[in-house]
Coordinates of N, CA and C in Angstrom, one line a residue:
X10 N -65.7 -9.7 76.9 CA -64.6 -8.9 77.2 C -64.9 -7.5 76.8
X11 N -64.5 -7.1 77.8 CA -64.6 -5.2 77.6 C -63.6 -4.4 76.8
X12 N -63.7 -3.8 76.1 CA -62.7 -2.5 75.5 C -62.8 -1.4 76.0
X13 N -61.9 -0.6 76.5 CA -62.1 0.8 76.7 C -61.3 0.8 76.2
X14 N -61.5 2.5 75.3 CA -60.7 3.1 74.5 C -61.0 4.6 75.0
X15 N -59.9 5.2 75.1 CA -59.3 6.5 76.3 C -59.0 7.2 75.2
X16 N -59.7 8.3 74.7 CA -59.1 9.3 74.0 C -58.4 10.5 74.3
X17 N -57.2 11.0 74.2 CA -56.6 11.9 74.2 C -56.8 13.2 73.7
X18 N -56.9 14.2 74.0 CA -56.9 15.6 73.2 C -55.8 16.5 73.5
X19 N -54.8 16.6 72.4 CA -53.5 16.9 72.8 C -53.5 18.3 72.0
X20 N -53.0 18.9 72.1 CA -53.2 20.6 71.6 C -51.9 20.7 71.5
X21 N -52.4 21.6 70.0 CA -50.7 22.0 69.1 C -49.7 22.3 69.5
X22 N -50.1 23.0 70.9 CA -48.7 23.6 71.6 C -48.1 22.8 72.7
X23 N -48.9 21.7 73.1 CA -48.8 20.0 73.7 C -48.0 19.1 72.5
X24 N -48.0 19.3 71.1 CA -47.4 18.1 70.3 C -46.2 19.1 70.4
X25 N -46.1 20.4 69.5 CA -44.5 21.0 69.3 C -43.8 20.7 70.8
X26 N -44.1 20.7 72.2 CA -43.4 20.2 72.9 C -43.1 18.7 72.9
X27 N -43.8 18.4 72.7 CA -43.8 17.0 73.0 C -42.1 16.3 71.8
X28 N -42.6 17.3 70.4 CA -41.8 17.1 69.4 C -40.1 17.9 69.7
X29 N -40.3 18.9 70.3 CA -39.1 19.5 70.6 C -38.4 18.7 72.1
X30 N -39.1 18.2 72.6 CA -38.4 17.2 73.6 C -37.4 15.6 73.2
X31 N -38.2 15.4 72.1 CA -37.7 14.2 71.0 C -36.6 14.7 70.6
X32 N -36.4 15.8 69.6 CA -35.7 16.2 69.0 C -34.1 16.9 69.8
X33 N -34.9 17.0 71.5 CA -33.6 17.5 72.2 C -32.9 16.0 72.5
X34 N -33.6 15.3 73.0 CA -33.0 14.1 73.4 C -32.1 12.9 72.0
X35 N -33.0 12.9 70.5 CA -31.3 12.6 69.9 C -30.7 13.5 69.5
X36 N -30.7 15.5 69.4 CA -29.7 15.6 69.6 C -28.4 15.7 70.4
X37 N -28.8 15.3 72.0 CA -27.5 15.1 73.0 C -27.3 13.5 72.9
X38 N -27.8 12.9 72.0 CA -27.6 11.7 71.9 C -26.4 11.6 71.3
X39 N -26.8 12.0 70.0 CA -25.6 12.3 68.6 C -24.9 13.8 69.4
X40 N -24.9 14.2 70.0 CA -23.6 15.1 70.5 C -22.9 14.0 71.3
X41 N -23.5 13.1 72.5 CA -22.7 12.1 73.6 C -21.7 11.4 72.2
X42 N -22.1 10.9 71.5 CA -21.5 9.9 69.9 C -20.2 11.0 69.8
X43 N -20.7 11.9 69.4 CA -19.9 13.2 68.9 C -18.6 13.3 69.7
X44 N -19.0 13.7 70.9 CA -17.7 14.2 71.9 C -16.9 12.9 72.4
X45 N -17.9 11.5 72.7 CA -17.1 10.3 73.2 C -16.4 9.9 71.5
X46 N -16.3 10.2 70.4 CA -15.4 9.5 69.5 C -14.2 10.7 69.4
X47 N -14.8 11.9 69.9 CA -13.6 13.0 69.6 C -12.4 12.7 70.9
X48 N -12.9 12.5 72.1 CA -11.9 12.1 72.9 C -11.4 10.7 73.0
X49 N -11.8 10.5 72.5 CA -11.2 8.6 72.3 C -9.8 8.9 71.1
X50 N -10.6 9.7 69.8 CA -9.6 9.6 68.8 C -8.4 11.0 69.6
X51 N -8.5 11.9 70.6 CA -7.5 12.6 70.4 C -6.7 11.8 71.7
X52 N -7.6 10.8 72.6 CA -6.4 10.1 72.8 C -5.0 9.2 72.2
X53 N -5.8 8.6 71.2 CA -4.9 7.7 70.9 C -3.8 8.6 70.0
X54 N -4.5 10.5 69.7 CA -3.2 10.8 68.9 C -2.5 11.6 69.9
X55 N -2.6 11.6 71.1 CA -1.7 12.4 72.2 C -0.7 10.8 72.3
X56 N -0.9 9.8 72.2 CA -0.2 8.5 72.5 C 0.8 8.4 71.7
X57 N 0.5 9.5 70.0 CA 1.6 9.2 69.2 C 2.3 10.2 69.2
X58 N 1.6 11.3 69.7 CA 3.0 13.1 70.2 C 3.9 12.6 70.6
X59 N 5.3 13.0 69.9 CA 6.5 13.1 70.2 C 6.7 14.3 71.1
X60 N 5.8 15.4 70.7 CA 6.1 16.5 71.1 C 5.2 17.5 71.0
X61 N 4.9 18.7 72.0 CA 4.1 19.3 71.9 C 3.3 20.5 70.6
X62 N 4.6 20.4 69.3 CA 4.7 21.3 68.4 C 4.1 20.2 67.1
X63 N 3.7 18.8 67.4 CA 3.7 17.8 66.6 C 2.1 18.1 66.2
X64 N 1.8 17.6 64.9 CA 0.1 17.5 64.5 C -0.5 16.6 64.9
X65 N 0.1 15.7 65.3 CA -0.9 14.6 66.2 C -1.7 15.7 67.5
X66 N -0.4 15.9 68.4 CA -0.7 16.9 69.5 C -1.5 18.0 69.6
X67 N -1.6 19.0 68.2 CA -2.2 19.8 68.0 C -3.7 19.6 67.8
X68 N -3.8 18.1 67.0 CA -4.9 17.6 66.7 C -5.9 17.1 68.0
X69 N -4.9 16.7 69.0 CA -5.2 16.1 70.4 C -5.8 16.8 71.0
X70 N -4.8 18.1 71.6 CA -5.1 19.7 71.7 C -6.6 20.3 71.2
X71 N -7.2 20.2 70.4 CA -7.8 21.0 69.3 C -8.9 19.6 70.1
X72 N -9.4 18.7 70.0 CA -9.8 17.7 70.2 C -10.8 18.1 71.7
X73 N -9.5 18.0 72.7 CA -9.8 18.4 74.0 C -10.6 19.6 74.3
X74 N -9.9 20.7 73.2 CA -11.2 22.0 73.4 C -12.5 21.8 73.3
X75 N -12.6 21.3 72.0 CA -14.0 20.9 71.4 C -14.6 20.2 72.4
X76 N -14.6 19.1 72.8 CA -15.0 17.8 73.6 C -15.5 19.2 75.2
X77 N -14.6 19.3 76.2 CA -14.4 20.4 76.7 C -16.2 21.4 76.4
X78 N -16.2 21.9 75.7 CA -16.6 22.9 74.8 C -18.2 22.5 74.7
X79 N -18.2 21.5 74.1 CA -19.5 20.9 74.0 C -20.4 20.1 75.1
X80 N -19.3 19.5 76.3 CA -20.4 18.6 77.0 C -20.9 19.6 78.2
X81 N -20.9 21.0 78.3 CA -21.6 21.5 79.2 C -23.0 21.3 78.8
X82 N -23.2 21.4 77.4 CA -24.4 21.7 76.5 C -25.3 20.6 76.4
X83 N -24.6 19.2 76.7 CA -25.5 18.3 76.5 C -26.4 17.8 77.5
X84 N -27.6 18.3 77.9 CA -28.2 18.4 79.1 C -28.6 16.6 79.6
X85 N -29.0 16.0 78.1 CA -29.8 14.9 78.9 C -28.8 13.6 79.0
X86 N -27.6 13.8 80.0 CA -27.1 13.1 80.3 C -27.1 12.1 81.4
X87 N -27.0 11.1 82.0 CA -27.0 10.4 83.4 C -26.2 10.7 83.8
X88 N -26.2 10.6 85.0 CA -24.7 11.1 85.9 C -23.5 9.8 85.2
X89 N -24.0 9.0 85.1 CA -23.1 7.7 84.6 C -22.5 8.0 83.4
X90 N -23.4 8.6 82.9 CA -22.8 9.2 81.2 C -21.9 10.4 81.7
X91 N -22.2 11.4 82.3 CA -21.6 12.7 82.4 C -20.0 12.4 83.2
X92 N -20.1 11.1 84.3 CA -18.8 10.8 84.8 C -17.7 10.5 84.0
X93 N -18.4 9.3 83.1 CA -17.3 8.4 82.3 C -17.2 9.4 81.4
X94 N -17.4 10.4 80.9 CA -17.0 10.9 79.6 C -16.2 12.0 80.3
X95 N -16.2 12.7 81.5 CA -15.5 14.0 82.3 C -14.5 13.1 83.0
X96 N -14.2 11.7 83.1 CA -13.0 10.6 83.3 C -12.5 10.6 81.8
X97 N -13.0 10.2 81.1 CA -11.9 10.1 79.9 C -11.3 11.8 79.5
X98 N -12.0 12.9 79.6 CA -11.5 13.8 79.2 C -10.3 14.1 80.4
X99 N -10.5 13.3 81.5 CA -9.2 13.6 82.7 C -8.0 12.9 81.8
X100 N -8.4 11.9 81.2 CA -7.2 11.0 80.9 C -6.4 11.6 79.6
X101 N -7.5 12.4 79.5 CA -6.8 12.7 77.6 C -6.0 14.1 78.1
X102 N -6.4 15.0 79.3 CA -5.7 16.2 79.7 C -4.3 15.3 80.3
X103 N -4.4 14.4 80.7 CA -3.1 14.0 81.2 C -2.1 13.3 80.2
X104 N -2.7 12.5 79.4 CA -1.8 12.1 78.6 C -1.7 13.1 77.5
X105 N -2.2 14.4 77.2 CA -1.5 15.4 76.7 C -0.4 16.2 77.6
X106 N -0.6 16.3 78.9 CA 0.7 17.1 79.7 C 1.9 16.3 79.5
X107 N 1.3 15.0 79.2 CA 3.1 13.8 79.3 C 3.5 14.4 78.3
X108 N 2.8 14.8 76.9 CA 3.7 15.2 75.9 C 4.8 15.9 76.1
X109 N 6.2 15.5 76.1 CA 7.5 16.9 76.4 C 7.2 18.3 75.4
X110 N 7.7 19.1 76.3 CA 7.7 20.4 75.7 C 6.8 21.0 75.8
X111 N 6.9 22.8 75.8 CA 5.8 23.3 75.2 C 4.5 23.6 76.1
X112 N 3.4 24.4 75.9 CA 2.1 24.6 76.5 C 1.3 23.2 77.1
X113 N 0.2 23.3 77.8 CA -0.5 22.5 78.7 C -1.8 22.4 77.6
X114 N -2.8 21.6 77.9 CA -4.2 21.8 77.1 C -5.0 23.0 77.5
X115 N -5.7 23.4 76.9 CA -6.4 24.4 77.2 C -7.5 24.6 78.0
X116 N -8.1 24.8 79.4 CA -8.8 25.0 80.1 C -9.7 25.1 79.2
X117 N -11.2 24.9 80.1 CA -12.3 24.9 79.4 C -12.6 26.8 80.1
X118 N -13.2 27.2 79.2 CA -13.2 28.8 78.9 C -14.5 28.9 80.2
X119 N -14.4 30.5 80.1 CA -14.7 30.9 81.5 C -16.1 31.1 81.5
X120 N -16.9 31.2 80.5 CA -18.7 31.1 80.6 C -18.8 30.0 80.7
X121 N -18.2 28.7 80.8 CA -18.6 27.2 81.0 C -18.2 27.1 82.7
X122 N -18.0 28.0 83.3 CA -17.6 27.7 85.0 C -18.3 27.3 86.0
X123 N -19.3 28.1 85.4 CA -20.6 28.2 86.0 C -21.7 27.0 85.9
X124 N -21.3 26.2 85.0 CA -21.9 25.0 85.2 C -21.9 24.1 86.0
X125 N -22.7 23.0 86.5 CA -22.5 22.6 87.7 C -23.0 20.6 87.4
X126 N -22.1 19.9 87.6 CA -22.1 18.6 86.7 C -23.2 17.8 87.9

């Protein structure tokens, strides 16, 4: 039986990429974690708003920006990941407008427009 053994010569400025591509991928990993537990929990506290001046709501509110805010930034997502999480953020903007009273959620701000999902 034969062995071939194939050596590599990988150069320093070949590993720091190689290392900063690792390092991009779990952190949009732990951002996807990050933004899917933030819109899950500010659903369930738009579900307990009575009203739009209530700390649940504000908490919900506050929730939606963040979430919003952060997933333009998460680049290494699948289209599968990027739908279901821009579907739950639909759900959580609507079941904040049910809330009676008061302001709407807050648009996602205007240097994120330009992104393109």
């Amino acid at each position: 039986m034969a062995i071939c053994i194939v050596h590599l010569l990988v150069t320093p400025d070949a590993m720091k990429s190689l290392k900063l591509a690792e390092l991009r991928a779990r952190t949009d990993h732990d951002l996807l974690r990050l933004v899917a537990r933030q819109v899950e929990r500010s659903i369930a506290l738009a579900g307990q708003a009575d009203q739009k001046q209530s700390p649940a709501y504000l908490s919900a509110q506050t929730g939606y920006t963040r979430a919003r805010r952060l997933l333009p930034v998460i680049y290494g997502l699948t289209s599968g990941q990027r739908n279901e999480l821009t579907s739950r953020l639909q759900q959580l903007r609507l079941a904040l407008e049910t809330v009676p009273g008061g302001a709407v959620p807050v648009d996602l701000p205007k240097e994120f427009e330009h992104v393109h999902w």
